[in-house]
XYZ file of N, CA and C in Angstrom:
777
model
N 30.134 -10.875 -8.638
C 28.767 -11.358 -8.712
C 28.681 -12.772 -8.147
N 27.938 -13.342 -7.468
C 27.590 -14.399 -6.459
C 27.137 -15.310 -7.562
N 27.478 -16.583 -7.528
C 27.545 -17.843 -8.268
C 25.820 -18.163 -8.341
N 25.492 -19.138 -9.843
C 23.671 -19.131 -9.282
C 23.780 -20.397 -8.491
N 22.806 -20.450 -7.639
C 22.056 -21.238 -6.879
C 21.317 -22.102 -7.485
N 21.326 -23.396 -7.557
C 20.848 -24.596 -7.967
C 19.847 -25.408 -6.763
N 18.478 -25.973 -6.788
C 17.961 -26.288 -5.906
C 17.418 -27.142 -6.377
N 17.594 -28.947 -5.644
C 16.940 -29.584 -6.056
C 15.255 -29.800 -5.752
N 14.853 -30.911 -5.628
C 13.001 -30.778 -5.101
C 13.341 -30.649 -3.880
N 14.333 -31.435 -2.820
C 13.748 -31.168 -1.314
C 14.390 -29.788 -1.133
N 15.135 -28.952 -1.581
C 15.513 -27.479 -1.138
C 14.716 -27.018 -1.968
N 13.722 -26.913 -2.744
C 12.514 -26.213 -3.491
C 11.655 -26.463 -1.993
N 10.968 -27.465 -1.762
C 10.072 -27.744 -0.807
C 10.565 -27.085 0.180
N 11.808 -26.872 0.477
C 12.062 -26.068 1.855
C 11.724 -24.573 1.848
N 12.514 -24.336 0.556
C 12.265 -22.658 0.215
C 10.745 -22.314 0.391
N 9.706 -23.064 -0.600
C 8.214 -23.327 -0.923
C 7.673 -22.823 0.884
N 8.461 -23.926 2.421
C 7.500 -23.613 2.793
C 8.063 -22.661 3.198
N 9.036 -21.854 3.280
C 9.490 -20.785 4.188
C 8.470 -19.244 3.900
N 8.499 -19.476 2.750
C 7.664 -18.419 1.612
C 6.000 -18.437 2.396
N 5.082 -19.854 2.468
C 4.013 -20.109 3.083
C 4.226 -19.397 4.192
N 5.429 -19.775 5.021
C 5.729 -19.461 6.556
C 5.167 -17.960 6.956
N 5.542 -17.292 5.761
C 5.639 -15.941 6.198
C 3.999 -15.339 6.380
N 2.924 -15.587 5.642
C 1.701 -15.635 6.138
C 0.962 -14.129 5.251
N 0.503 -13.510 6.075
C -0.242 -12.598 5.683
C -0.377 -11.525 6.581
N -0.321 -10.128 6.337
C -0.895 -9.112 6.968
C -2.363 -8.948 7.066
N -2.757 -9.081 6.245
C -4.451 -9.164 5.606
C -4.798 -10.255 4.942
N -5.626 -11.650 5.515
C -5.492 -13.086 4.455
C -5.966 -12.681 3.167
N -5.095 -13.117 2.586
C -5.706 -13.199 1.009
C -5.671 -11.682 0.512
N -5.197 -10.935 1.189
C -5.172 -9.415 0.843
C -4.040 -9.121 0.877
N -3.358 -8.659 1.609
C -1.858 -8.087 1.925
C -0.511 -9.015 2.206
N 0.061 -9.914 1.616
C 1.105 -10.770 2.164
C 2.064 -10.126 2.905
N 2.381 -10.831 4.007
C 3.834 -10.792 4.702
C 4.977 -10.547 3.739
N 5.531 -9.114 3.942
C 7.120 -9.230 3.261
C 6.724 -8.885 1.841
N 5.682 -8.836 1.636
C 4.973 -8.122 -0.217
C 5.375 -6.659 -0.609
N 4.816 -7.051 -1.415
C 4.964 -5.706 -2.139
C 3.458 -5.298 -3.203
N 3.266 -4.452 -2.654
C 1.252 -3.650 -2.881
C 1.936 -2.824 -3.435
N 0.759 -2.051 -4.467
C 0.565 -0.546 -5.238
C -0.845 -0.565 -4.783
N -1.148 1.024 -4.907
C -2.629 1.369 -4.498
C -2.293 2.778 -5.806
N -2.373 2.252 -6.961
C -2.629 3.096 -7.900
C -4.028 4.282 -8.047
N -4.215 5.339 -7.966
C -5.319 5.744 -8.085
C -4.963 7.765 -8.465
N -5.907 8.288 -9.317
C -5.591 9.291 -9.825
C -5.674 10.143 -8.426
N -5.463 11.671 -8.289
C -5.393 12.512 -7.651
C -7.074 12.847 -7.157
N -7.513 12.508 -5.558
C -8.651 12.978 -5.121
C -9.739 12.107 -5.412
N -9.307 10.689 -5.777
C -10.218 9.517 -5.875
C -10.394 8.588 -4.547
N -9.439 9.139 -3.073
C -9.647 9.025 -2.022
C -8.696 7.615 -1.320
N -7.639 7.724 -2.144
C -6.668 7.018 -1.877
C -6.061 7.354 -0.602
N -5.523 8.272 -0.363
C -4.930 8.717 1.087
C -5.703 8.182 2.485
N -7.184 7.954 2.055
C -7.650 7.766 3.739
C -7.754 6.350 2.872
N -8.093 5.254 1.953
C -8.115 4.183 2.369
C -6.488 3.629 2.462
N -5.336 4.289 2.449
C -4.197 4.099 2.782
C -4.111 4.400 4.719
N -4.838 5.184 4.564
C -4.721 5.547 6.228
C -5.422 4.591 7.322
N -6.525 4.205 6.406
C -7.292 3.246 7.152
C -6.975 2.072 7.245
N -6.083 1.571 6.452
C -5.462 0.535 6.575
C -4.191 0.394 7.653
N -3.581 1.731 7.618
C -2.633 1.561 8.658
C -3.135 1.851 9.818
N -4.700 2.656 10.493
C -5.449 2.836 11.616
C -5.520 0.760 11.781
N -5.580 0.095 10.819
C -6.202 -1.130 10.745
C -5.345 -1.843 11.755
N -3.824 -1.288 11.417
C -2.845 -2.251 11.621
C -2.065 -1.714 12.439
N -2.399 -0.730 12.800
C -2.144 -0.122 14.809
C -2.887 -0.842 15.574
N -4.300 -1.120 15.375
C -5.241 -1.321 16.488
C -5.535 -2.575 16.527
N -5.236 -3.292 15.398
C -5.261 -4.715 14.978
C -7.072 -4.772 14.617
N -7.756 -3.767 13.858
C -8.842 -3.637 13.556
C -9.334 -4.622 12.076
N -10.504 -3.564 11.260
C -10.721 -4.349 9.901
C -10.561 -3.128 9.289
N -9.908 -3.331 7.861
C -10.043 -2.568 6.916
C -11.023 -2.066 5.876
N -11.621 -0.959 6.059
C -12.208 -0.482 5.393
C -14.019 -1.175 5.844
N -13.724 -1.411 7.342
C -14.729 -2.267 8.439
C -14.969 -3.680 7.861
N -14.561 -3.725 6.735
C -14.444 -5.488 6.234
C -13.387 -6.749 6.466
N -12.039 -6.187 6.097
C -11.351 -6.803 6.265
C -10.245 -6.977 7.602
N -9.702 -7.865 8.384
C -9.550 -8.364 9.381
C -7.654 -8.071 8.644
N -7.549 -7.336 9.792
C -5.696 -7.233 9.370
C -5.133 -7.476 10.862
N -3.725 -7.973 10.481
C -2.654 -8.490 11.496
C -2.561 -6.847 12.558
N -2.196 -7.236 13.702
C -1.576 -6.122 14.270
C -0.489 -5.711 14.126
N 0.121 -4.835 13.868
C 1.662 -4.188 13.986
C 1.981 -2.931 13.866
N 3.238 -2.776 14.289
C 3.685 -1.378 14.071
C 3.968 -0.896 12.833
N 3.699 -0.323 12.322
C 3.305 0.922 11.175
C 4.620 1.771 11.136
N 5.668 2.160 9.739
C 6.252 2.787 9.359
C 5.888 3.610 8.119
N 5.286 4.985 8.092
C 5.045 5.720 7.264
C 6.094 6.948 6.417
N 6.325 7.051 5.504
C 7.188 7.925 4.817
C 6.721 8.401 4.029
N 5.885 9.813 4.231
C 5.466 10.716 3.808
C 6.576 11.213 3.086
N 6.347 11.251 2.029
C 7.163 12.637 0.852
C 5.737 12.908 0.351
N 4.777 13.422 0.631
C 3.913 14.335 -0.429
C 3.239 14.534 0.223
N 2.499 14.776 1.290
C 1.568 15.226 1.913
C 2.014 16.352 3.529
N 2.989 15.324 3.778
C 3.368 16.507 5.445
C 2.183 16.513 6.350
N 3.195 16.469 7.691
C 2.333 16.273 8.578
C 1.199 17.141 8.863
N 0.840 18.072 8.637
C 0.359 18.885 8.717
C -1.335 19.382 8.153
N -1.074 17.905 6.307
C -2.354 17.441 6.451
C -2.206 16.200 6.782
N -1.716 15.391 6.789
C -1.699 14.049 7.237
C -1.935 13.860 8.886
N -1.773 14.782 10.416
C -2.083 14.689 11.150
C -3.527 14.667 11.486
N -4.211 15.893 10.700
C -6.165 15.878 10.797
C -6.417 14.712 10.523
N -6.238 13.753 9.336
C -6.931 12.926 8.639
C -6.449 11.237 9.920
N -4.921 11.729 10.334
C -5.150 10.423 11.641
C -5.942 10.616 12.856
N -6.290 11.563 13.345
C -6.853 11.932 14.182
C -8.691 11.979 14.019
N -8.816 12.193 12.941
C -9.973 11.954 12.540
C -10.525 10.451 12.596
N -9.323 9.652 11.551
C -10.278 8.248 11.617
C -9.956 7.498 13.395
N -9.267 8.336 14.107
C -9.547 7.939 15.687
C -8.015 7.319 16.106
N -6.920 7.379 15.179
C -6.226 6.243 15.724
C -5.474 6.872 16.781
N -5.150 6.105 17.902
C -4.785 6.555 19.431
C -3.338 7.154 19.034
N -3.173 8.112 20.528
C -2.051 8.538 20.245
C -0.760 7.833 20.690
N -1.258 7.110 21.430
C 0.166 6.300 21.505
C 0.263 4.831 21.194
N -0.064 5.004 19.791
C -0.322 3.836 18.357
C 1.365 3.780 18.443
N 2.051 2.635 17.855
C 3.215 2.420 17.141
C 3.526 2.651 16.031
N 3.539 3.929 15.819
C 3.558 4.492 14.433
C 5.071 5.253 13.970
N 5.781 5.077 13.080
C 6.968 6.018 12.838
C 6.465 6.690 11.682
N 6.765 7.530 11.459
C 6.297 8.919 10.502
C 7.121 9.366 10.526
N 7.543 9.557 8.950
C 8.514 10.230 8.761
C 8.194 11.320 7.872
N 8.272 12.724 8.235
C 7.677 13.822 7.411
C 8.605 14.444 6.755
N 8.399 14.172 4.961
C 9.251 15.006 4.331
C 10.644 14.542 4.306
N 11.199 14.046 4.785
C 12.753 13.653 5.168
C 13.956 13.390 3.641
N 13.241 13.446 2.851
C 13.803 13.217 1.378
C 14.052 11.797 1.330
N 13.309 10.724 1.755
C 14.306 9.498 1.963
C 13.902 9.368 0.689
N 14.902 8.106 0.060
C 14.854 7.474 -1.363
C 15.535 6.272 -1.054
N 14.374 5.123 -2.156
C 14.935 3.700 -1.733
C 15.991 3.516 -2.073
N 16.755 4.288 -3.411
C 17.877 3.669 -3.862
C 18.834 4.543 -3.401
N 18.843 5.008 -1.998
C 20.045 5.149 -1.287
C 20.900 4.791 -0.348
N 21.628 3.604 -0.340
C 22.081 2.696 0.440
C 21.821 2.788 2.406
N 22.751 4.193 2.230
C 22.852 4.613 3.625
C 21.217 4.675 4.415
N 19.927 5.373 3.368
C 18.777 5.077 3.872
C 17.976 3.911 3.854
N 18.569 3.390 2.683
C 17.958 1.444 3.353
C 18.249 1.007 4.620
N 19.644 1.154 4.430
C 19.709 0.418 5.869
C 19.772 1.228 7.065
N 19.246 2.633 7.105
C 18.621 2.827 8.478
C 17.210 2.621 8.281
N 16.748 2.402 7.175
C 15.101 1.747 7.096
C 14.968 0.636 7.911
N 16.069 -0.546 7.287
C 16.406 -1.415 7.729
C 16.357 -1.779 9.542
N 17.297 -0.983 9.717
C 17.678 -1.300 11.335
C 16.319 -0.743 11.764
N 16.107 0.291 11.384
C 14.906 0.734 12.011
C 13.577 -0.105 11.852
N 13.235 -0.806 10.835
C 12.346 -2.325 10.876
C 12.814 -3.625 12.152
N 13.596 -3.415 11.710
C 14.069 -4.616 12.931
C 13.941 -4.615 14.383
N 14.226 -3.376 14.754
C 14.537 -2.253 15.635
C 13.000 -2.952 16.721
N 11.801 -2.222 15.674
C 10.736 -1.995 16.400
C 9.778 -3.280 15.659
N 10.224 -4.382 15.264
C 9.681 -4.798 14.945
C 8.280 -4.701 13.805
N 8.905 -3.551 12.720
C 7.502 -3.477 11.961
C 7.396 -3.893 10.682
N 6.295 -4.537 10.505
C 5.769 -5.191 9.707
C 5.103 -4.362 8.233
N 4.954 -3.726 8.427
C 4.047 -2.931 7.786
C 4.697 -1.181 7.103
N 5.067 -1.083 6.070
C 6.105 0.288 5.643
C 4.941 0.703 4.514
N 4.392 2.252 5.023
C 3.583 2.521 3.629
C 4.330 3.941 3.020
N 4.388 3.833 1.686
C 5.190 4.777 1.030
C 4.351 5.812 0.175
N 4.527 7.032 0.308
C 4.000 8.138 -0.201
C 4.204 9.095 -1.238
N 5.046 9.075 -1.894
C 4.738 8.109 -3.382
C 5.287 7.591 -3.721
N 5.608 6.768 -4.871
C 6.344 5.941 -5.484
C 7.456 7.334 -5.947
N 6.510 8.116 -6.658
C 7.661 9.107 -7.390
C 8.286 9.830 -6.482
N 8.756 10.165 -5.422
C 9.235 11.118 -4.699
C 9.799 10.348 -4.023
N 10.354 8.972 -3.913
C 11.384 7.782 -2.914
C 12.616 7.526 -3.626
N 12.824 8.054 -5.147
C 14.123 7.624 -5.869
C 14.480 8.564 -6.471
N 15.394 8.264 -6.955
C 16.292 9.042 -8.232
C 16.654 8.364 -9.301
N 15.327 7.472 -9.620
C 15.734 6.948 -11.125
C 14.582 7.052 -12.548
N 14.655 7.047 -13.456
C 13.824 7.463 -14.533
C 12.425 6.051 -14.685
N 11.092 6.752 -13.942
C 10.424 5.997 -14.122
C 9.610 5.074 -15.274
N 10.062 6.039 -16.438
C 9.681 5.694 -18.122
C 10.668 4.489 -18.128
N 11.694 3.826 -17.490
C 12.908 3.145 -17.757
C 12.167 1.493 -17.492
N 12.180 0.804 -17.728
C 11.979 -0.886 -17.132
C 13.023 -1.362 -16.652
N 15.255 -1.112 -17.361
C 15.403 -1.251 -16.622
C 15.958 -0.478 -15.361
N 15.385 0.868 -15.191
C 15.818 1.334 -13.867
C 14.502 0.752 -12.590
N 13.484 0.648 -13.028
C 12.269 0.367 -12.122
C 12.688 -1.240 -11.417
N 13.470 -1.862 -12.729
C 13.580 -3.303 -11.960
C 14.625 -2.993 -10.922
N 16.194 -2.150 -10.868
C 16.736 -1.778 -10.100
C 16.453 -1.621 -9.307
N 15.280 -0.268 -8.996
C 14.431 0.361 -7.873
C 13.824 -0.959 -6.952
N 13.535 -2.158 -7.892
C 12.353 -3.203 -6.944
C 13.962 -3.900 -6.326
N 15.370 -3.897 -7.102
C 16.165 -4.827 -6.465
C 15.853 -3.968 -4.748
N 15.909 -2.693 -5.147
C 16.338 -1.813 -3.504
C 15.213 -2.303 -2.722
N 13.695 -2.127 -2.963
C 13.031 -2.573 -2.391
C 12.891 -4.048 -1.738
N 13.352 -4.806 -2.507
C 14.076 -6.346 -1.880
C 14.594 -6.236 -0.479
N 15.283 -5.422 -0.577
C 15.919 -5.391 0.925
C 14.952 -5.094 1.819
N 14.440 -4.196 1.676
C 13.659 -3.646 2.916
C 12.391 -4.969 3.046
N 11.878 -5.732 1.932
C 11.330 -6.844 2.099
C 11.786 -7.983 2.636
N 13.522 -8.036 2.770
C 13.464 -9.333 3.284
C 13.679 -9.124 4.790
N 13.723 -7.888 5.511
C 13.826 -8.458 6.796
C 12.179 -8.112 7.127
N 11.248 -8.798 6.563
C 10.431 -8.996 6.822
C 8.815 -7.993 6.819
N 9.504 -7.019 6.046
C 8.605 -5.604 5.974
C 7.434 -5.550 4.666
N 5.913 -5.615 4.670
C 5.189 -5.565 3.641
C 5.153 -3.688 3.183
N 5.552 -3.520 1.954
C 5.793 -2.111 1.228
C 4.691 -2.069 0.729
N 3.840 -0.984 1.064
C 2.434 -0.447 0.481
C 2.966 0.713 -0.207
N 3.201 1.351 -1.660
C 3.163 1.729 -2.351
C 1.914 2.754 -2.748
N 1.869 3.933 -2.897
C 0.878 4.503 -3.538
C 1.490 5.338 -4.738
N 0.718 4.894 -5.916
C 1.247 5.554 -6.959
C 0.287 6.412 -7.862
N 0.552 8.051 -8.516
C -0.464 8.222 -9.336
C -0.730 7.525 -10.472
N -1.917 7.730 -11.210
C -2.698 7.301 -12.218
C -1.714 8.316 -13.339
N -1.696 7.937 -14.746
C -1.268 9.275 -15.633
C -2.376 10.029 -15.560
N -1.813 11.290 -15.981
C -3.044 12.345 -16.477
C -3.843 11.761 -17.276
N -5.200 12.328 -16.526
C -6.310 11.944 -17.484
C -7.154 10.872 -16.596
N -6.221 10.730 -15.525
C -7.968 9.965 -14.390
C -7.375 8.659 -14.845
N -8.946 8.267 -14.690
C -8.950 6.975 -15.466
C -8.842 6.369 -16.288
N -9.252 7.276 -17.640
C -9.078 6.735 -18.942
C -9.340 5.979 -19.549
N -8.922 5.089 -20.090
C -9.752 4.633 -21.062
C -9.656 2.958 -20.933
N -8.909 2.693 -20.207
C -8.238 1.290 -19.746
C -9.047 0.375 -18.794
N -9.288 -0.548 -18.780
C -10.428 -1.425 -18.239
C -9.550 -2.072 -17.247
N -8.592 -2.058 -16.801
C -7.824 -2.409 -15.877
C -7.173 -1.380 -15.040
N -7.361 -0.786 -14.131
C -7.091 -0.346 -13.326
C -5.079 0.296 -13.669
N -4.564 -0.712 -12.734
C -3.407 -0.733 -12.839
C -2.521 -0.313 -14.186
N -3.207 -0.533 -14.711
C -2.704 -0.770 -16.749
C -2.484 1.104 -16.539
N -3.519 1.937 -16.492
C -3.546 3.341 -15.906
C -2.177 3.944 -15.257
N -1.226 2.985 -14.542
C -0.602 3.623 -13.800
C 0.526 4.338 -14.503
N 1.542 5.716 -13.914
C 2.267 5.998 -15.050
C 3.528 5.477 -14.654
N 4.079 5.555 -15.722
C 5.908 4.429 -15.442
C 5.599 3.476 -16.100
N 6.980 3.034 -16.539
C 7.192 1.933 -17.592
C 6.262 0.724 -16.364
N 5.925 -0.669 -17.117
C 5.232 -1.772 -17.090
C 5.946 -2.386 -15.745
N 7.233 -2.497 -16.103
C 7.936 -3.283 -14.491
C 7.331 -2.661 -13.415
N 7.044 -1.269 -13.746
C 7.024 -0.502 -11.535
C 5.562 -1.799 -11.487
N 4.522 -2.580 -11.913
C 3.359 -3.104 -11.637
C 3.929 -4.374 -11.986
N 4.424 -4.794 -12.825
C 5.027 -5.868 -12.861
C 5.813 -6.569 -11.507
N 6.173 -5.994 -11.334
C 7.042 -6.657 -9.826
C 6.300 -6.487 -8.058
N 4.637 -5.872 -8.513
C 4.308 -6.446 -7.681
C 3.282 -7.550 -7.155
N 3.239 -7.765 -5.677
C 2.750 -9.235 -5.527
C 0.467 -8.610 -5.734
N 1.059 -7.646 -4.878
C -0.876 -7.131 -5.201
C -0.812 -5.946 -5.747
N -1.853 -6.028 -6.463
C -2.565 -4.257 -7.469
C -3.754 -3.989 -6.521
N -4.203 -3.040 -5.852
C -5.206 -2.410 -5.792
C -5.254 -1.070 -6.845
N -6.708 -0.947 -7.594
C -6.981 0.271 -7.748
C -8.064 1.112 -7.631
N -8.013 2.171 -7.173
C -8.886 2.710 -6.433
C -9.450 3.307 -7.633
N -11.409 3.400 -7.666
C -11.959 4.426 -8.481
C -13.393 5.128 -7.285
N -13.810 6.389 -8.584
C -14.314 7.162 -8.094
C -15.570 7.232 -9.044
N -17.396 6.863 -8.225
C -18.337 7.163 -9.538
C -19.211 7.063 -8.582
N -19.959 8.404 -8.648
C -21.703 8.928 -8.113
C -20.997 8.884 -7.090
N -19.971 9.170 -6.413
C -19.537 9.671 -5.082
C -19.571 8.172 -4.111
N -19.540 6.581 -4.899
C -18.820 5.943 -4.490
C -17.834 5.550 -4.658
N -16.914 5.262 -3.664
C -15.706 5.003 -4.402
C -15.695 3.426 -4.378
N -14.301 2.948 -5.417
C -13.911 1.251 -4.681
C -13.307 0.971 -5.269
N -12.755 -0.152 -4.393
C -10.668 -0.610 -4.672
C -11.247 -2.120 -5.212
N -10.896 -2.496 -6.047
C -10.550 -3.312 -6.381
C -9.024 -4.280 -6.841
N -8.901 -5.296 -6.952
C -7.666 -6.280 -6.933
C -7.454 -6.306 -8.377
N -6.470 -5.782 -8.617
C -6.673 -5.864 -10.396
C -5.383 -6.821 -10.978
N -4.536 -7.194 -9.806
C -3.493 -8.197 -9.687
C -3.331 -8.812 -8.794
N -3.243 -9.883 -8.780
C -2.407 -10.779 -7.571
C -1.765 -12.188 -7.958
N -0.769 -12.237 -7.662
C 0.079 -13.716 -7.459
C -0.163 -14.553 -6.542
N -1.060 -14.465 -5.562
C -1.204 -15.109 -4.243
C -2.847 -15.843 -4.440
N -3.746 -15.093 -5.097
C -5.316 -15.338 -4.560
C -5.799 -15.506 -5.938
N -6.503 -16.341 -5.952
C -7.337 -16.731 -7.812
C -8.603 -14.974 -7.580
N -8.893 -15.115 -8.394
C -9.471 -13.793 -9.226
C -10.910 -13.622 -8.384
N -11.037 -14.951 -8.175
C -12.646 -14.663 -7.835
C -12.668 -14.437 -6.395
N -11.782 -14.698 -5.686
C -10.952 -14.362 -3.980
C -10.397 -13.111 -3.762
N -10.092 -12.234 -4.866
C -9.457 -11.162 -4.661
C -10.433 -9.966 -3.928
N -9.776 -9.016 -2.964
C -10.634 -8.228 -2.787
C -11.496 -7.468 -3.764
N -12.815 -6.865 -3.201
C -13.383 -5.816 -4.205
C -14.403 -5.413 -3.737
N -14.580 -3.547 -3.483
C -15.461 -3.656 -2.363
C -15.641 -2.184 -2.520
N -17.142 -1.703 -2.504
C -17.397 -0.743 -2.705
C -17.464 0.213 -1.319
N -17.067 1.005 -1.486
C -17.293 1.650 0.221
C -17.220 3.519 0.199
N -17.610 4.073 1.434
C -17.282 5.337 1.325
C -16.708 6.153 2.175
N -16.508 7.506 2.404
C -15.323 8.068 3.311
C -16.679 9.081 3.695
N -17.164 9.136 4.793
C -17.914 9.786 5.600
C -17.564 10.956 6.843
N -18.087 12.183 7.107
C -17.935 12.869 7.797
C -18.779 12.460 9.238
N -18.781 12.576 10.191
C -19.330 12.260 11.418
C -20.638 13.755 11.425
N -21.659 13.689 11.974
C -22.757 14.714 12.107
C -21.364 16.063 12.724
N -20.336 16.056 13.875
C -20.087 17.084 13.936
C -18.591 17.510 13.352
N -18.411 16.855 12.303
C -17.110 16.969 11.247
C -16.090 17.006 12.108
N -15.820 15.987 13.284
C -15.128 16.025 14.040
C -13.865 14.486 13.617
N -14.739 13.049 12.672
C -14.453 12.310 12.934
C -14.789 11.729 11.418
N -13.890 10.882 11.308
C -13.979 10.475 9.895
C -14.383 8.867 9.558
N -15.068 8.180 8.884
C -15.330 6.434 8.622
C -15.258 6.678 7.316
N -14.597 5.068 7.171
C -14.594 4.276 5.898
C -14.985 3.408 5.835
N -16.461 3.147 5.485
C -16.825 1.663 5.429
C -17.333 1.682 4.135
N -17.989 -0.077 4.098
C -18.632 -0.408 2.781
C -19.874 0.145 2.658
N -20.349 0.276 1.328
C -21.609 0.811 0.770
C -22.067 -0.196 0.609
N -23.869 -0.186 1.036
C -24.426 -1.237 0.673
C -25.059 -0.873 -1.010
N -25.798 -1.676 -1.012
C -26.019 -2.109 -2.411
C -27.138 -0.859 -2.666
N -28.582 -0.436 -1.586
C -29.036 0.440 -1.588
C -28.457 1.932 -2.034
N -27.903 2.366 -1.069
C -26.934 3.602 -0.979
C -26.443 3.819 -2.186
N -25.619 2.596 -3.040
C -25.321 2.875 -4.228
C -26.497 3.087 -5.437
N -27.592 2.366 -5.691
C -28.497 2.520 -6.421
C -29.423 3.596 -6.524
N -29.510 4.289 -5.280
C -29.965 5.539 -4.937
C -29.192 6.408 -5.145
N -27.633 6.355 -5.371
C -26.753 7.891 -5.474
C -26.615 7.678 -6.929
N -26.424 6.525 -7.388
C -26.828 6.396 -9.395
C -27.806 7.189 -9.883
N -29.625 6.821 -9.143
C -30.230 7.296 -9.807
C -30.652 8.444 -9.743
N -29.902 9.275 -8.425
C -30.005 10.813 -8.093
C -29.018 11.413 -9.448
């Protein structure tokens, strides 16, 4: 085991700015090298604002038509969906076909397997990407998610793939039962307290009168009243050819309430 590290103020200030250095994928939304959950129950429409975020960050677009994200290449690792629905739903929200995207369908990867970190690894470096979104939390390991300490283990593995520079978007289910009864979003999610504990942002996604919206229900980076939060919806095009996610205005919502 490696000796601890002692740092006085000017190697604090150095560390301090290296940490600043690293910046943001999304300001004030997504940090460089972070670590996100997008907690949300089954069919509350998590998958396309996960998708739209990575359409965001192929094209160097806005998310969810609001927010302004970095450009980069995109590493996806599907374990739960397959390409098969996951190809309609990219093609739909438009993103080109020769986007910088790696997709990996099904492949069994799991973080806490050495040999697949570090072809995660090389393969981040490789192509330079910034950006790794994971499909689910439960289907990437082999360790007992009821555990706190196997989940802190699981975040050591994820460390790695964060420090050569990769932000991990996470999507995790809600327990049975939706939403429930919990006024915090995240609080909802299932697995012991660490899998949310150790990360830098919470989004959680809900579903009501057929709007949906993500809200910031954690962050270490942005005071409370800065955090995202934003009502929006997932739209069909007149010839169900083409898919949008934008924000709901304030109308739209008051009218689908009082219908």
């Amino acid at each position: 085991q490696s000796p601890i590290t002692f740092l006085d103020i000017p190697r604090m200030e150095e560390e301090a700015a290296k940490s600043a250095a690293q910046g943001w994928i999304m300001e004030g939304g997504i940090p460089a090298g972070g670590l996100v959950y997008i907690p949300a129950p089954p069919a509350f429409g998590k998958t396309w604002v996960v998708l739209d975020l990575l359409r965001a960050c192929l094209t160097g677009g806005k998310w969810l038509q609001m927010y302004q994200v970095e450009r980069t290449p995109v590493m996806y690792l599907d374990e739960e969906m397959g390409v098969a629905r996951v190809l309609p739903r990219i093609q739909k929200l438009g993103i080109p076909r020769n986007s910088e995207l790696l997709y990996a369908n099904r492949e069994g990867v799991k973080l806490d397997n050495q040999k697949h970190r570090e072809q995660l690894c090389d393969t981040i470096r490789k192509y330079n990407v910034k950006l790794v979104v994971v499909a689910s939390l439960t289907r990437i390991h082999n360790q007992d998610e009821a555990s706190n300490r196997d989940m802190a283990s699981l975040y050591t593995c994820m460390r790695e793939i964060k420090d050569v520079g990769a932000t991990l978007v996470v999507c995790h289910p809600d327990r049975k039962g939706g939403q429930g009864d919990s006024g915090v979003g995240h609080d909802r999610a299932r697995g012991a307290g660490e899998i949310m504990a150790a990360a830098d942002m919470v989004y959680s996604v809900e579903k009501n009168d057929g709007i949906h919206r993500i809200v910031c229900t954690k962050s270490r980076l942005v005071a409370e009243e800065d955090a995202v939060k934003c009502d929006f919806l997932i739209e069909d095009s007149e010839d169900r050819q083409a898919v949008i996610v934008r924000p709901a205005i304030s109308e739209e919502i008051s009218s689908r309430r009082l219908a």
